[in-house]
Short mmCIF file of C-alpha atoms in Angstrom, two decimals:
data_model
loop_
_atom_site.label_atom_id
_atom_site.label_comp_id
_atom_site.label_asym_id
_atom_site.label_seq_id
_atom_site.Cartn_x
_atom_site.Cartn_y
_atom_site.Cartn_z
CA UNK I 1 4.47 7.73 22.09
CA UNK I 2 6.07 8.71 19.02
CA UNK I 3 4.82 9.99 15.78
CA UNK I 4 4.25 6.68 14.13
CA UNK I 5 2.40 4.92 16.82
CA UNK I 6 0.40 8.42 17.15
CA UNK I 7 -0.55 8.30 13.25
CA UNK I 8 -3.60 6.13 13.46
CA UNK I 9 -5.61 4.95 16.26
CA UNK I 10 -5.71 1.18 16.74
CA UNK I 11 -9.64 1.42 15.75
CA UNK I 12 -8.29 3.30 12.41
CA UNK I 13 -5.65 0.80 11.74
CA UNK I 14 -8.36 -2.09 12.17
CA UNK I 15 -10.28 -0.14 9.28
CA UNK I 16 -7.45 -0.02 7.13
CA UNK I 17 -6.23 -3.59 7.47
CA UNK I 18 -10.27 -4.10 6.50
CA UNK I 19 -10.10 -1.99 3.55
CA UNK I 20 -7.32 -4.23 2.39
CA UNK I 21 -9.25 -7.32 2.83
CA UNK I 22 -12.02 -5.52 0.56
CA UNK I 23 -9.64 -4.46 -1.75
CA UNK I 24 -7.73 -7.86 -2.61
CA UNK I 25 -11.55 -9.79 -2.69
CA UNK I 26 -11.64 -8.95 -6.07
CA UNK I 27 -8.04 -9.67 -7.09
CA UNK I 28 -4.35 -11.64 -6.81
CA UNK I 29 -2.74 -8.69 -5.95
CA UNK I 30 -1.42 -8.20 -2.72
CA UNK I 31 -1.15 -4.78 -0.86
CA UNK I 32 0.30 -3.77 2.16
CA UNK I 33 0.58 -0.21 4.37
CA UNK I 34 4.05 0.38 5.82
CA UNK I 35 4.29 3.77 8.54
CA UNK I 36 7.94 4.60 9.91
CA UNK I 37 9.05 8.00 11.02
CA UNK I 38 11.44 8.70 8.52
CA UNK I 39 12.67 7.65 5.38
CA UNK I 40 16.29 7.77 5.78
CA UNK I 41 16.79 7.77 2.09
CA UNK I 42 15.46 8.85 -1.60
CA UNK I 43 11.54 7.82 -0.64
CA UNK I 44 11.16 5.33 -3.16
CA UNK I 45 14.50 3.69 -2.52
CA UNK I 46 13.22 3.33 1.03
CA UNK I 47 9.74 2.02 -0.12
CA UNK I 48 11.53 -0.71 -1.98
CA UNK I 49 13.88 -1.30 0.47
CA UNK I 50 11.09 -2.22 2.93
CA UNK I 51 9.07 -4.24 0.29
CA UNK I 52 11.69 -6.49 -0.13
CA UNK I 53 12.08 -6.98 3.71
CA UNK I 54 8.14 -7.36 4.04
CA UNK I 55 8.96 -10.42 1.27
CA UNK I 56 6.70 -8.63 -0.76
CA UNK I 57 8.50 -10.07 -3.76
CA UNK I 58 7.96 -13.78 -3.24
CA UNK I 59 3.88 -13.40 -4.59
CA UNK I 60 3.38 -15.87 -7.26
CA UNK I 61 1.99 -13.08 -9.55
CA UNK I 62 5.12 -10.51 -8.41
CA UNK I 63 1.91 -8.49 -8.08
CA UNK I 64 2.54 -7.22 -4.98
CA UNK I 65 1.79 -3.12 -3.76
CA UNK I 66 3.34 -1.06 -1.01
CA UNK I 67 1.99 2.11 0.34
CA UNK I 68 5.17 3.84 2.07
CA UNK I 69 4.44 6.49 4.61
CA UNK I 70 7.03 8.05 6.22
CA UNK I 71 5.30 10.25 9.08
CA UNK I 72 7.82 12.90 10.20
CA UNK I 73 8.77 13.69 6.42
CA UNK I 74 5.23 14.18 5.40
CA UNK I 75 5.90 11.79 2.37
CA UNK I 76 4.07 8.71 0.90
CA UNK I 77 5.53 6.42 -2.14
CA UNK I 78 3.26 3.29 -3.96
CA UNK I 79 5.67 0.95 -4.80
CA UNK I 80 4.66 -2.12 -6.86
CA UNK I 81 6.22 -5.45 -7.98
CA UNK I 82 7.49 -6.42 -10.82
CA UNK I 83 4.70 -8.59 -12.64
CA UNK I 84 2.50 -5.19 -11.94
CA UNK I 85 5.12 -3.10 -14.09
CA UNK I 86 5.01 -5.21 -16.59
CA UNK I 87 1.39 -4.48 -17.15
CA UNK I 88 0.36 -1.34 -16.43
CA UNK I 89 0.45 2.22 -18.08
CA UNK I 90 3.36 4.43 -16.36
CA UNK I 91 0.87 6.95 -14.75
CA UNK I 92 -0.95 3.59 -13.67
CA UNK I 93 -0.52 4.85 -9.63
CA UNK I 94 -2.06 8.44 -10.27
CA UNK I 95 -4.95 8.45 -9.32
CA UNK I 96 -4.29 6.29 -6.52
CA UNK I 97 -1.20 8.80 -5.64
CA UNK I 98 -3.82 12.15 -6.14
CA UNK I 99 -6.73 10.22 -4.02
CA UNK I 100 -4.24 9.65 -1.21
CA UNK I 101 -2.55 13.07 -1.72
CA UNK I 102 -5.28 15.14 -1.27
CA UNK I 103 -6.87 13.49 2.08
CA UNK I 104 -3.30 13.46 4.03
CA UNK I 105 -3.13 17.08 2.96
CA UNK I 106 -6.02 17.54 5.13
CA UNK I 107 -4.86 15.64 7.48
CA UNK I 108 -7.70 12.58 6.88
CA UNK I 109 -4.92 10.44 6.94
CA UNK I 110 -7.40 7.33 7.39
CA UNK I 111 -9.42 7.94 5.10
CA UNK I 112 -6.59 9.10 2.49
CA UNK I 113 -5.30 5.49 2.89
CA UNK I 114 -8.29 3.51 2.64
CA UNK I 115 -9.61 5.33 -0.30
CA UNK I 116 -6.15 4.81 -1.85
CA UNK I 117 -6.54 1.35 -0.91
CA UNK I 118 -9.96 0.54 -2.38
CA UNK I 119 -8.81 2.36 -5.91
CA UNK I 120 -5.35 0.59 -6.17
CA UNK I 121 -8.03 -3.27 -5.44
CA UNK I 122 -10.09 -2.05 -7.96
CA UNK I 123 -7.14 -0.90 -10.83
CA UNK I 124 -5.23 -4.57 -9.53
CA UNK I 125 -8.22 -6.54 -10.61
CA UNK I 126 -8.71 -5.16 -14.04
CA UNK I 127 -4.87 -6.76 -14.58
CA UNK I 128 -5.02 -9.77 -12.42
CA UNK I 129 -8.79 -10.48 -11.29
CA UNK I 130 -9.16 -13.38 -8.60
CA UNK I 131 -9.14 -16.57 -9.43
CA UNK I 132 -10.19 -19.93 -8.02
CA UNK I 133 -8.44 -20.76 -5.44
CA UNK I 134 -6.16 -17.66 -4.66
CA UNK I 135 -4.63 -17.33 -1.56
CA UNK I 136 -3.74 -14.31 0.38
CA UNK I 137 -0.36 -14.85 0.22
CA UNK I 138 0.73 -11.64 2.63
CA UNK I 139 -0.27 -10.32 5.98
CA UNK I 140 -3.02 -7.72 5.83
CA UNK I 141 -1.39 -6.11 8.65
CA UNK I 142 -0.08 -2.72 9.07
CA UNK I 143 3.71 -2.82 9.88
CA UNK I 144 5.86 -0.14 11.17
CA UNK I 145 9.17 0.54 11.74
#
């Protein structure tokens, strides 16, 4: 097995994906988790690269967020859409960032993700709560390359 499919357990991924149901019950936003081995690239290129091929920027909102993890390089990018940009401060993924950071240093790499999950729900809804009848307009699903 290789790194990636090593990375979380399928028990752990099920967790995750129910983090991110938690975490968009409260808002439009969209996020997704995204684990390859490398990032052949600059890391945020990549992470945008992959959001775009995910069709991460066909939400209605452009609200849209991407946790990037690229396994063998020990590296993680958020990467959000457009119609978040437009919104938000510029250090508006720090504390999501540090929260993550600081549990994948110690190797909780779970945990790092769904507390990074949870915060990034909770800072989407203060810019776009939920609404009657929003959709979930992207898989929940981990994907991996």
């Amino acid at each position: 097995m290789s790194r990636v499919e090593n990375f979380l357990t399928a028990e752990e991924e099920q967790e995750i994906v129910q983090a991110i149901v938690d975490a968009e019950k409260n808002t439009s936003g969209e996020i997704r988790v995204h684990i390859e081995s490398h990032a052949k690239k600059d890391l945020l290129d990549r992470a945008k690269e992959v959001f775009h091929s995910l069709k991460m920027d066909n939400t209605k909102e452009e609200n849209g967020v991407l946790i990037y993890v690229a396994v063998n390089d020990n590296k993680f990018a958020i990467y959000g859409d457009r119609g978040i940009d437009k919104v938000v401060p510029e250090n508006f993924w720090d504390t999501t960032r540090d929260t993550i950071a600081s549990h994948f240093k110690d190797g909780r790499f779970k945990q790092g993700l769904i507390e990074g999950i949870l915060n990034a729900g909770k800072e989407l809804e203060r810019h776009f709560p939920w609404q009657h009848g929003d959709v979930n307009e992207l898989s929940n699903e981990i994907s991996k390359n």
